[in-house]
Amino acid sequence: MPVASAHSVFMDVVEKSESNIKVKAYYGGDDPMKNAEVTVYIIDESGETLYIEDVSTDTDGFYSFSPEEGQEQYRVVASDFGHKAEKEIDISSKSSTHSSSGTSSSLPLSAGIVAGFGYLAGIAGVGMMISARRMKKKYEEK
C-alpha cells in the first residue's frame, strides 16, 4: 500500500552531465520548494563526504552545481520548513534513484488528501469508541 501525505516533497534531475547537475525540488502539488536549503554530498567507497552547503534553490525550486572531477555519485538534499527531498545521482548512469521525505507516493494529490481524511476519521472513531466505553462503565457503576 503506498504511503499518502498532504506534504509530499520530491526532487527530479533536470540535467545530468560531467559539467553540470541541475535538480528541481518541489511539493506534491508541483509547487516549487522556493529558497530551500541545499546540501550536496559526494558518495564514494569510504561513504559520504560533504561537498557543498549553505546554498539554496531559486524561486522556481531549481539548483545546479558542477561535479568534482573524478567523482560520479552524489546525494543532493533540499530542506524547507521540516520538509526534506533528496536524490542520489550517478552521472555515469542514465538513471538516478529517487528519495523523498518518506512520502514517496504514486497516488494523485486528490487521492492522498482523501486518504488523509480517512486516516483522521479512523482515529476519531477509535477515540469515540473509547469514550463510549468509559461512559457506559460509569453508567453501569451507578
mmCIF file of N, CA and C in Angstrom:
data_model
loop_
_atom_site.group_PDB
_atom_site.id
_atom_site.type_symbol
_atom_site.label_atom_id
_atom_site.label_comp_id
_atom_site.label_asym_id
_atom_site.label_seq_id
_atom_site.Cartn_x
_atom_site.Cartn_y
_atom_site.Cartn_z
ATOM 1 N N MET A 1 0.844 -1.175 0.000
ATOM 2 C CA MET A 1 0.000 0.000 0.000
ATOM 3 C C MET A 1 0.890 1.239 0.000
ATOM 4 N N PRO A 2 0.704 2.163 -0.916
ATOM 5 C CA PRO A 2 1.547 3.351 -0.961
ATOM 6 C C PRO A 2 1.262 4.281 0.219
ATOM 7 N N VAL A 3 2.284 5.038 0.597
ATOM 8 C CA VAL A 3 2.151 5.991 1.683
ATOM 9 C C VAL A 3 1.542 7.272 1.140
ATOM 10 N N ALA A 4 0.581 7.838 1.849
ATOM 11 C CA ALA A 4 -0.062 9.087 1.428
ATOM 12 C C ALA A 4 0.321 10.194 2.386
ATOM 13 N N SER A 5 0.529 11.380 1.866
ATOM 14 C CA SER A 5 0.854 12.520 2.702
ATOM 15 C C SER A 5 0.419 13.790 2.012
ATOM 16 N N ALA A 6 -0.085 14.721 2.806
ATOM 17 C CA ALA A 6 -0.502 16.001 2.239
ATOM 18 C C ALA A 6 0.693 16.903 1.987
ATOM 19 N N HIS A 7 1.860 16.544 2.521
ATOM 20 C CA HIS A 7 3.037 17.379 2.376
ATOM 21 C C HIS A 7 4.176 16.608 1.707
ATOM 22 N N SER A 8 3.905 15.981 0.605
ATOM 23 C CA SER A 8 4.922 15.240 -0.120
ATOM 24 C C SER A 8 5.909 16.202 -0.753
ATOM 25 N N VAL A 9 7.168 15.824 -0.752
ATOM 26 C CA VAL A 9 8.187 16.609 -1.434
ATOM 27 C C VAL A 9 8.987 15.675 -2.336
ATOM 28 N N PHE A 10 9.436 16.202 -3.451
ATOM 29 C CA PHE A 10 10.120 15.402 -4.445
ATOM 30 C C PHE A 10 11.302 16.165 -5.016
ATOM 31 N N MET A 11 12.188 15.420 -5.665
ATOM 32 C CA MET A 11 13.309 16.039 -6.360
ATOM 33 C C MET A 11 13.538 15.269 -7.656
ATOM 34 N N ASP A 12 13.675 15.997 -8.745
ATOM 35 C CA ASP A 12 13.958 15.407 -10.047
ATOM 36 C C ASP A 12 15.272 15.958 -10.576
ATOM 37 N N VAL A 13 15.979 15.126 -11.337
ATOM 38 C CA VAL A 13 17.179 15.579 -12.021
ATOM 39 C C VAL A 13 16.744 16.165 -13.358
ATOM 40 N N VAL A 14 17.052 17.432 -13.575
ATOM 41 C CA VAL A 14 16.675 18.123 -14.810
ATOM 42 C C VAL A 14 17.787 18.002 -15.837
ATOM 43 N N GLU A 15 19.020 18.078 -15.369
ATOM 44 C CA GLU A 15 20.182 17.974 -16.253
ATOM 45 C C GLU A 15 21.264 17.204 -15.522
ATOM 46 N N LYS A 16 21.940 16.297 -16.255
ATOM 47 C CA LYS A 16 22.999 15.499 -15.648
ATOM 48 C C LYS A 16 24.096 15.277 -16.676
ATOM 49 N N SER A 17 25.247 15.888 -16.437
ATOM 50 C CA SER A 17 26.398 15.693 -17.309
ATOM 51 C C SER A 17 27.659 15.794 -16.457
ATOM 52 N N GLU A 18 28.801 15.624 -17.080
ATOM 53 C CA GLU A 18 30.055 15.721 -16.331
ATOM 54 C C GLU A 18 30.425 17.164 -16.023
ATOM 55 N N SER A 19 29.691 18.132 -16.615
ATOM 56 C CA SER A 19 29.988 19.539 -16.349
ATOM 57 C C SER A 19 28.912 20.242 -15.523
ATOM 58 N N ASN A 20 27.704 19.653 -15.446
ATOM 59 C CA ASN A 20 26.638 20.316 -14.697
ATOM 60 C C ASN A 20 25.582 19.310 -14.243
ATOM 61 N N ILE A 21 25.114 19.485 -13.016
ATOM 62 C CA ILE A 21 23.988 18.722 -12.493
ATOM 63 C C ILE A 21 22.960 19.744 -12.037
ATOM 64 N N LYS A 22 21.724 19.586 -12.504
ATOM 65 C CA LYS A 22 20.652 20.508 -12.141
ATOM 66 C C LYS A 22 19.469 19.700 -11.633
ATOM 67 N N VAL A 23 18.950 20.087 -10.462
ATOM 68 C CA VAL A 23 17.814 19.400 -9.861
ATOM 69 C C VAL A 23 16.678 20.386 -9.626
ATOM 70 N N LYS A 24 15.478 19.840 -9.513
ATOM 71 C CA LYS A 24 14.310 20.647 -9.161
ATOM 72 C C LYS A 24 13.671 19.995 -7.940
ATOM 73 N N ALA A 25 13.472 20.784 -6.877
ATOM 74 C CA ALA A 25 12.796 20.324 -5.669
ATOM 75 C C ALA A 25 11.406 20.949 -5.649
ATOM 76 N N TYR A 26 10.388 20.116 -5.366
ATOM 77 C CA TYR A 26 9.022 20.630 -5.400
ATOM 78 C C TYR A 26 8.117 19.839 -4.457
ATOM 79 N N TYR A 27 6.988 20.456 -4.109
ATOM 80 C CA TYR A 27 5.989 19.824 -3.257
ATOM 81 C C TYR A 27 5.028 19.003 -4.107
ATOM 82 N N GLY A 28 4.174 18.221 -3.449
ATOM 83 C CA GLY A 28 3.243 17.319 -4.124
ATOM 84 C C GLY A 28 2.355 17.971 -5.164
ATOM 85 N N GLY A 29 1.941 19.196 -4.987
ATOM 86 C CA GLY A 29 1.093 19.876 -5.957
ATOM 87 C C GLY A 29 1.884 20.542 -7.060
ATOM 88 N N ASP A 30 3.152 20.191 -7.226
ATOM 89 C CA ASP A 30 4.085 20.747 -8.203
ATOM 90 C C ASP A 30 4.477 22.188 -7.872
ATOM 91 N N ASP A 31 4.254 22.617 -6.610
ATOM 92 C CA ASP A 31 4.731 23.931 -6.174
ATOM 93 C C ASP A 31 6.218 23.826 -5.872
ATOM 94 N N PRO A 32 7.030 24.745 -6.382
ATOM 95 C CA PRO A 32 8.477 24.659 -6.161
ATOM 96 C C PRO A 32 8.852 24.883 -4.701
ATOM 97 N N MET A 33 9.912 24.232 -4.268
ATOM 98 C CA MET A 33 10.480 24.487 -2.946
ATOM 99 C C MET A 33 11.371 25.723 -3.085
ATOM 100 N N LYS A 34 10.774 26.893 -2.930
ATOM 101 C CA LYS A 34 11.486 28.158 -3.109
ATOM 102 C C LYS A 34 12.494 28.363 -1.984
ATOM 103 N N ASN A 35 13.692 28.753 -2.353
ATOM 104 C CA ASN A 35 14.748 29.103 -1.402
ATOM 105 C C ASN A 35 14.984 28.029 -0.345
ATOM 106 N N ALA A 36 14.837 26.765 -0.734
ATOM 107 C CA ALA A 36 15.097 25.652 0.173
ATOM 108 C C ALA A 36 16.605 25.492 0.369
ATOM 109 N N GLU A 37 17.007 25.126 1.567
ATOM 110 C CA GLU A 37 18.419 24.922 1.884
ATOM 111 C C GLU A 37 18.905 23.648 1.196
ATOM 112 N N VAL A 38 20.039 23.742 0.500
ATOM 113 C CA VAL A 38 20.569 22.612 -0.262
ATOM 114 C C VAL A 38 21.929 22.196 0.288
ATOM 115 N N THR A 39 22.119 20.880 0.403
ATOM 116 C CA THR A 39 23.398 20.305 0.785
ATOM 117 C C THR A 39 23.715 19.205 -0.217
ATOM 118 N N VAL A 40 24.966 19.151 -0.676
ATOM 119 C CA VAL A 40 25.393 18.149 -1.644
ATOM 120 C C VAL A 40 26.514 17.324 -1.021
ATOM 121 N N TYR A 41 26.398 16.002 -1.153
ATOM 122 C CA TYR A 41 27.404 15.078 -0.644
ATOM 123 C C TYR A 41 27.981 14.281 -1.799
ATOM 124 N N ILE A 42 29.263 13.963 -1.716
ATOM 125 C CA ILE A 42 29.907 13.048 -2.660
ATOM 126 C C ILE A 42 29.844 11.665 -2.029
ATOM 127 N N ILE A 43 29.455 10.674 -2.818
ATOM 128 C CA ILE A 43 29.399 9.294 -2.340
ATOM 129 C C ILE A 43 30.529 8.519 -3.018
ATOM 130 N N ASP A 44 31.368 7.887 -2.211
ATOM 131 C CA ASP A 44 32.430 7.041 -2.759
ATOM 132 C C ASP A 44 32.583 5.802 -1.886
ATOM 133 N N GLU A 45 33.661 5.050 -2.079
ATOM 134 C CA GLU A 45 33.868 3.791 -1.359
ATOM 135 C C GLU A 45 33.898 3.985 0.154
ATOM 136 N N SER A 46 34.377 5.123 0.610
ATOM 137 C CA SER A 46 34.517 5.366 2.047
ATOM 138 C C SER A 46 33.249 5.946 2.671
ATOM 139 N N GLY A 47 32.206 6.184 1.880
ATOM 140 C CA GLY A 47 30.959 6.732 2.406
ATOM 141 C C GLY A 47 30.632 8.070 1.775
ATOM 142 N N GLU A 48 30.018 8.945 2.577
ATOM 143 C CA GLU A 48 29.628 10.265 2.083
ATOM 144 C C GLU A 48 30.540 11.348 2.640
ATOM 145 N N THR A 49 30.846 12.318 1.787
ATOM 146 C CA THR A 49 31.649 13.471 2.173
ATOM 147 C C THR A 49 30.885 14.729 1.780
ATOM 148 N N LEU A 50 30.840 15.691 2.691
ATOM 149 C CA LEU A 50 30.177 16.957 2.398
ATOM 150 C C LEU A 50 30.907 17.655 1.251
ATOM 151 N N TYR A 51 30.155 18.073 0.230
ATOM 152 C CA TYR A 51 30.738 18.734 -0.932
ATOM 153 C C TYR A 51 30.314 20.200 -0.997
ATOM 154 N N ILE A 52 29.025 20.487 -0.870
ATOM 155 C CA ILE A 52 28.514 21.852 -0.949
ATOM 156 C C ILE A 52 27.466 22.037 0.145
ATOM 157 N N GLU A 53 27.518 23.183 0.830
ATOM 158 C CA GLU A 53 26.493 23.511 1.818
ATOM 159 C C GLU A 53 26.259 25.013 1.829
ATOM 160 N N ASP A 54 25.261 25.450 2.581
ATOM 161 C CA ASP A 54 24.902 26.867 2.701
ATOM 162 C C ASP A 54 24.535 27.501 1.367
ATOM 163 N N VAL A 55 23.813 26.741 0.533
ATOM 164 C CA VAL A 55 23.281 27.261 -0.724
ATOM 165 C C VAL A 55 21.778 26.980 -0.729
ATOM 166 N N SER A 56 21.056 27.543 -1.690
ATOM 167 C CA SER A 56 19.616 27.321 -1.730
ATOM 168 C C SER A 56 19.099 27.251 -3.153
ATOM 169 N N THR A 57 17.884 26.713 -3.277
ATOM 170 C CA THR A 57 17.221 26.666 -4.579
ATOM 171 C C THR A 57 16.772 28.073 -4.960
ATOM 172 N N ASP A 58 16.497 28.263 -6.232
ATOM 173 C CA ASP A 58 15.978 29.561 -6.665
ATOM 174 C C ASP A 58 14.466 29.610 -6.427
ATOM 175 N N THR A 59 13.816 30.646 -6.881
ATOM 176 C CA THR A 59 12.382 30.803 -6.634
ATOM 177 C C THR A 59 11.535 29.775 -7.386
ATOM 178 N N ASP A 60 12.123 29.084 -8.348
ATOM 179 C CA ASP A 60 11.411 28.038 -9.083
ATOM 180 C C ASP A 60 11.767 26.642 -8.582
ATOM 181 N N GLY A 61 12.565 26.550 -7.506
ATOM 182 C CA GLY A 61 12.938 25.267 -6.919
ATOM 183 C C GLY A 61 14.128 24.593 -7.581
ATOM 184 N N PHE A 62 14.852 25.307 -8.454
ATOM 185 C CA PHE A 62 15.995 24.716 -9.151
ATOM 186 C C PHE A 62 17.301 25.014 -8.425
ATOM 187 N N TYR A 63 18.242 24.065 -8.538
ATOM 188 C CA TYR A 63 19.606 24.271 -8.058
ATOM 189 C C TYR A 63 20.532 23.489 -8.974
ATOM 190 N N SER A 64 21.657 24.103 -9.345
ATOM 191 C CA SER A 64 22.628 23.396 -10.178
ATOM 192 C C SER A 64 24.028 23.584 -9.612
ATOM 193 N N PHE A 65 24.880 22.593 -9.893
ATOM 194 C CA PHE A 65 26.263 22.654 -9.435
ATOM 195 C C PHE A 65 27.152 21.886 -10.403
ATOM 196 N N SER A 66 28.444 22.181 -10.335
ATOM 197 C CA SER A 66 29.427 21.486 -11.165
ATOM 198 C C SER A 66 30.010 20.325 -10.375
ATOM 199 N N PRO A 67 29.981 19.123 -10.940
ATOM 200 C CA PRO A 67 30.544 17.969 -10.241
ATOM 201 C C PRO A 67 32.063 18.099 -10.100
ATOM 202 N N GLU A 68 32.583 17.483 -9.058
ATOM 203 C CA GLU A 68 34.034 17.463 -8.865
ATOM 204 C C GLU A 68 34.637 16.439 -9.821
ATOM 205 N N GLU A 69 35.753 16.768 -10.416
ATOM 206 C CA GLU A 69 36.395 15.878 -11.381
ATOM 207 C C GLU A 69 36.751 14.549 -10.723
ATOM 208 N N GLY A 70 36.403 13.462 -11.386
ATOM 209 C CA GLY A 70 36.701 12.133 -10.885
ATOM 210 C C GLY A 70 35.640 11.557 -9.957
ATOM 211 N N GLN A 71 34.647 12.333 -9.616
ATOM 212 C CA GLN A 71 33.564 11.859 -8.736
ATOM 213 C C GLN A 71 32.302 11.645 -9.562
ATOM 214 N N GLU A 72 31.632 10.513 -9.355
ATOM 215 C CA GLU A 72 30.465 10.200 -10.174
ATOM 216 C C GLU A 72 29.158 10.120 -9.395
ATOM 217 N N GLN A 73 29.216 9.926 -8.083
ATOM 218 C CA GLN A 73 27.986 9.758 -7.319
ATOM 219 C C GLN A 73 27.812 10.877 -6.294
ATOM 220 N N TYR A 74 26.581 11.386 -6.240
ATOM 221 C CA TYR A 74 26.258 12.498 -5.342
ATOM 222 C C TYR A 74 24.910 12.237 -4.673
ATOM 223 N N ARG A 75 24.726 12.841 -3.522
ATOM 224 C CA ARG A 75 23.412 12.882 -2.873
ATOM 225 C C ARG A 75 23.100 14.345 -2.626
ATOM 226 N N VAL A 76 21.983 14.803 -3.195
ATOM 227 C CA VAL A 76 21.557 16.193 -3.062
ATOM 228 C C VAL A 76 20.348 16.208 -2.133
ATOM 229 N N VAL A 77 20.394 17.077 -1.107
ATOM 230 C CA VAL A 77 19.308 17.190 -0.133
ATOM 231 C C VAL A 77 18.806 18.625 -0.130
ATOM 232 N N ALA A 78 17.488 18.792 -0.273
ATOM 233 C CA ALA A 78 16.859 20.112 -0.174
ATOM 234 C C ALA A 78 15.885 20.056 0.993
ATOM 235 N N SER A 79 15.994 21.012 1.926
ATOM 236 C CA SER A 79 15.087 21.023 3.072
ATOM 237 C C SER A 79 14.500 22.418 3.250
ATOM 238 N N ASP A 80 13.220 22.417 3.654
ATOM 239 C CA ASP A 80 12.492 23.673 3.809
ATOM 240 C C ASP A 80 11.384 23.474 4.829
ATOM 241 N N PHE A 81 11.439 24.154 5.936
ATOM 242 C CA PHE A 81 10.414 24.104 6.982
ATOM 243 C C PHE A 81 10.069 22.674 7.387
ATOM 244 N N GLY A 82 11.073 21.857 7.619
ATOM 245 C CA GLY A 82 10.839 20.488 8.078
ATOM 246 C C GLY A 82 10.578 19.481 6.972
ATOM 247 N N HIS A 83 10.420 19.918 5.746
ATOM 248 C CA HIS A 83 10.237 19.010 4.620
ATOM 249 C C HIS A 83 11.604 18.756 3.996
ATOM 250 N N LYS A 84 11.840 17.513 3.593
ATOM 251 C CA LYS A 84 13.152 17.194 3.030
ATOM 252 C C LYS A 84 12.984 16.285 1.814
ATOM 253 N N ALA A 85 13.598 16.704 0.714
ATOM 254 C CA ALA A 85 13.639 15.884 -0.501
ATOM 255 C C ALA A 85 15.099 15.591 -0.785
ATOM 256 N N GLU A 86 15.373 14.392 -1.239
ATOM 257 C CA GLU A 86 16.754 14.068 -1.576
ATOM 258 C C GLU A 86 16.809 13.164 -2.786
ATOM 259 N N LYS A 87 17.959 13.183 -3.425
ATOM 260 C CA LYS A 87 18.142 12.418 -4.654
ATOM 261 C C LYS A 87 19.580 11.946 -4.716
ATOM 262 N N GLU A 88 19.762 10.667 -5.003
ATOM 263 C CA GLU A 88 21.101 10.139 -5.283
ATOM 264 C C GLU A 88 21.294 10.164 -6.788
ATOM 265 N N ILE A 89 22.424 10.697 -7.205
ATOM 266 C CA ILE A 89 22.685 10.897 -8.627
ATOM 267 C C ILE A 89 24.009 10.228 -8.997
ATOM 268 N N ASP A 90 23.983 9.435 -10.043
ATOM 269 C CA ASP A 90 25.193 8.813 -10.581
ATOM 270 C C ASP A 90 25.354 9.349 -12.002
ATOM 271 N N ILE A 91 26.348 10.215 -12.209
ATOM 272 C CA ILE A 91 26.479 10.843 -13.531
ATOM 273 C C ILE A 91 26.945 9.865 -14.602
ATOM 274 N N SER A 92 27.429 8.671 -14.197
ATOM 275 C CA SER A 92 27.868 7.700 -15.190
ATOM 276 C C SER A 92 26.712 6.833 -15.691
ATOM 277 N N SER A 93 25.554 6.879 -15.013
ATOM 278 C CA SER A 93 24.418 6.068 -15.447
ATOM 279 C C SER A 93 23.321 6.949 -16.037
ATOM 280 N N LYS A 94 22.384 6.298 -16.689
ATOM 281 C CA LYS A 94 21.277 7.022 -17.325
ATOM 282 C C LYS A 94 20.180 7.368 -16.325
ATOM 283 N N SER A 95 20.137 6.665 -15.189
ATOM 284 C CA SER A 95 19.066 6.912 -14.221
ATOM 285 C C SER A 95 19.651 7.332 -12.884
ATOM 286 N N SER A 96 18.792 7.775 -11.991
ATOM 287 C CA SER A 96 19.185 8.114 -10.634
ATOM 288 C C SER A 96 18.092 7.642 -9.699
ATOM 289 N N THR A 97 18.448 7.394 -8.454
ATOM 290 C CA THR A 97 17.459 6.890 -7.518
ATOM 291 C C THR A 97 16.728 8.041 -6.881
ATOM 292 N N HIS A 98 15.423 7.863 -6.678
ATOM 293 C CA HIS A 98 14.578 8.913 -6.117
ATOM 294 C C HIS A 98 14.310 8.629 -4.656
ATOM 295 N N SER A 99 14.382 9.640 -3.872
ATOM 296 C CA SER A 99 14.010 9.533 -2.478
ATOM 297 C C SER A 99 13.409 10.852 -2.053
ATOM 298 N N SER A 100 12.437 10.773 -1.167
ATOM 299 C CA SER A 100 11.861 11.988 -0.612
ATOM 300 C C SER A 100 11.752 11.803 0.882
ATOM 301 N N SER A 101 10.945 12.604 1.516
ATOM 302 C CA SER A 101 10.906 12.577 2.968
ATOM 303 C C SER A 101 10.075 11.431 3.518
ATOM 304 N N GLY A 102 10.216 10.233 2.970
ATOM 305 C CA GLY A 102 9.423 9.114 3.432
ATOM 306 C C GLY A 102 7.997 9.164 2.918
ATOM 307 N N THR A 103 7.750 10.046 1.979
ATOM 308 C CA THR A 103 6.391 10.208 1.496
ATOM 309 C C THR A 103 6.289 9.928 0.005
ATOM 310 N N SER A 104 7.155 9.080 -0.494
ATOM 311 C CA SER A 104 7.078 8.745 -1.906
ATOM 312 C C SER A 104 5.721 8.107 -2.185
ATOM 313 N N SER A 105 4.988 8.668 -3.094
ATOM 314 C CA SER A 105 3.623 8.224 -3.311
ATOM 315 C C SER A 105 3.306 8.191 -4.792
ATOM 316 N N SER A 106 2.659 7.101 -5.203
ATOM 317 C CA SER A 106 2.211 7.043 -6.584
ATOM 318 C C SER A 106 0.761 7.482 -6.686
ATOM 319 N N LEU A 107 0.171 7.892 -5.551
ATOM 320 C CA LEU A 107 -1.203 8.383 -5.558
ATOM 321 C C LEU A 107 -1.265 9.809 -6.081
ATOM 322 N N PRO A 108 -2.325 10.145 -6.816
ATOM 323 C CA PRO A 108 -2.505 11.545 -7.182
ATOM 324 C C PRO A 108 -2.781 12.362 -5.919
ATOM 325 N N LEU A 109 -2.559 13.654 -5.993
ATOM 326 C CA LEU A 109 -2.728 14.520 -4.828
ATOM 327 C C LEU A 109 -4.125 14.411 -4.232
ATOM 328 N N SER A 110 -5.165 14.407 -5.062
ATOM 329 C CA SER A 110 -6.539 14.332 -4.547
ATOM 330 C C SER A 110 -6.775 13.030 -3.789
ATOM 331 N N ALA A 111 -6.241 11.919 -4.278
ATOM 332 C CA ALA A 111 -6.400 10.638 -3.584
ATOM 333 C C ALA A 111 -5.634 10.650 -2.267
ATOM 334 N N GLY A 112 -4.488 11.307 -2.234
ATOM 335 C CA GLY A 112 -3.723 11.428 -0.995
ATOM 336 C C GLY A 112 -4.471 12.228 0.052
ATOM 337 N N ILE A 113 -5.158 13.262 -0.377
ATOM 338 C CA ILE A 113 -5.944 14.082 0.556
ATOM 339 C C ILE A 113 -7.109 13.269 1.116
ATOM 340 N N VAL A 114 -7.811 12.545 0.244
ATOM 341 C CA VAL A 114 -8.921 11.709 0.692
ATOM 342 C C VAL A 114 -8.414 10.636 1.655
ATOM 343 N N ALA A 115 -7.285 10.023 1.356
ATOM 344 C CA ALA A 115 -6.709 9.013 2.241
ATOM 345 C C ALA A 115 -6.360 9.618 3.595
ATOM 346 N N GLY A 116 -5.846 10.831 3.598
ATOM 347 C CA GLY A 116 -5.526 11.511 4.851
ATOM 348 C C GLY A 116 -6.761 11.727 5.707
ATOM 349 N N PHE A 117 -7.857 12.154 5.073
ATOM 350 C CA PHE A 117 -9.112 12.309 5.815
ATOM 351 C C PHE A 117 -9.603 10.959 6.333
ATOM 352 N N GLY A 118 -9.393 9.904 5.572
ATOM 353 C CA GLY A 118 -9.778 8.561 6.017
ATOM 354 C C GLY A 118 -9.025 8.150 7.271
ATOM 355 N N TYR A 119 -7.715 8.430 7.305
ATOM 356 C CA TYR A 119 -6.918 8.135 8.499
ATOM 357 C C TYR A 119 -7.441 8.918 9.697
ATOM 358 N N LEU A 120 -7.727 10.203 9.484
ATOM 359 C CA LEU A 120 -8.240 11.033 10.581
ATOM 360 C C LEU A 120 -9.590 10.528 11.081
ATOM 361 N N ALA A 121 -10.471 10.126 10.170
ATOM 362 C CA ALA A 121 -11.779 9.598 10.573
ATOM 363 C C ALA A 121 -11.614 8.314 11.380
ATOM 364 N N GLY A 122 -10.679 7.478 10.997
ATOM 365 C CA GLY A 122 -10.409 6.244 11.746
ATOM 366 C C GLY A 122 -9.925 6.529 13.154
ATOM 367 N N ILE A 123 -9.027 7.477 13.292
ATOM 368 C CA ILE A 123 -8.514 7.853 14.612
ATOM 369 C C ILE A 123 -9.646 8.430 15.466
ATOM 370 N N ALA A 124 -10.482 9.285 14.867
ATOM 371 C CA ALA A 124 -11.621 9.850 15.598
ATOM 372 C C ALA A 124 -12.585 8.751 16.028
ATOM 373 N N GLY A 125 -12.818 7.767 15.185
ATOM 374 C CA GLY A 125 -13.702 6.647 15.514
ATOM 375 C C GLY A 125 -13.198 5.854 16.708
ATOM 376 N N VAL A 126 -11.903 5.589 16.750
ATOM 377 C CA VAL A 126 -11.312 4.874 17.885
ATOM 378 C C VAL A 126 -11.480 5.698 19.163
ATOM 379 N N GLY A 127 -11.250 7.004 19.066
ATOM 380 C CA GLY A 127 -11.423 7.876 20.229
ATOM 381 C C GLY A 127 -12.857 7.874 20.730
ATOM 382 N N MET A 128 -13.830 7.922 19.818
ATOM 383 C CA MET A 128 -15.240 7.896 20.216
ATOM 384 C C MET A 128 -15.609 6.553 20.840
ATOM 385 N N MET A 129 -15.041 5.471 20.339
ATOM 386 C CA MET A 129 -15.310 4.150 20.897
ATOM 387 C C MET A 129 -14.794 4.058 22.338
ATOM 388 N N ILE A 130 -13.607 4.554 22.583
ATOM 389 C CA ILE A 130 -13.039 4.560 23.936
ATOM 390 C C ILE A 130 -13.888 5.419 24.856
ATOM 391 N N SER A 131 -14.301 6.577 24.382
ATOM 392 C CA SER A 131 -15.137 7.472 25.178
ATOM 393 C C SER A 131 -16.479 6.816 25.512
ATOM 394 N N ALA A 132 -17.096 6.134 24.559
ATOM 395 C CA ALA A 132 -18.376 5.459 24.782
ATOM 396 C C ALA A 132 -18.227 4.349 25.818
ATOM 397 N N ARG A 133 -17.146 3.604 25.780
ATOM 398 C CA ARG A 133 -16.915 2.543 26.767
ATOM 399 C C ARG A 133 -16.777 3.121 28.169
ATOM 400 N N ARG A 134 -16.064 4.241 28.276
ATOM 401 C CA ARG A 134 -15.916 4.885 29.589
ATOM 402 C C ARG A 134 -17.271 5.372 30.113
ATOM 403 N N MET A 135 -18.071 5.972 29.234
ATOM 404 C CA MET A 135 -19.393 6.451 29.641
ATOM 405 C C MET A 135 -20.284 5.286 30.067
ATOM 406 N N LYS A 136 -20.233 4.176 29.339
ATOM 407 C CA LYS A 136 -21.033 3.000 29.676
ATOM 408 C C LYS A 136 -20.614 2.446 31.030
ATOM 409 N N LYS A 137 -19.322 2.398 31.283
ATOM 410 C CA LYS A 137 -18.804 1.888 32.549
ATOM 411 C C LYS A 137 -19.278 2.762 33.714
ATOM 412 N N LYS A 138 -19.258 4.090 33.558
ATOM 413 C CA LYS A 138 -19.745 4.999 34.593
ATOM 414 C C LYS A 138 -21.228 4.804 34.837
ATOM 415 N N TYR A 139 -22.001 4.611 33.779
ATOM 416 C CA TYR A 139 -23.460 4.423 33.881
ATOM 417 C C TYR A 139 -23.779 3.133 34.627
ATOM 418 N N GLU A 140 -23.019 2.071 34.333
ATOM 419 C CA GLU A 140 -23.258 0.768 34.965
ATOM 420 C C GLU A 140 -22.887 0.789 36.442
ATOM 421 N N GLU A 141 -21.932 1.630 36.837
ATOM 422 C CA GLU A 141 -21.498 1.718 38.232
ATOM 423 C C GLU A 141 -22.556 2.377 39.105
ATOM 424 N N LYS A 142 -23.423 3.192 38.544
ATOM 425 C CA LYS A 142 -24.440 3.928 39.318
ATOM 426 C C LYS A 142 -25.631 3.109 39.648
#
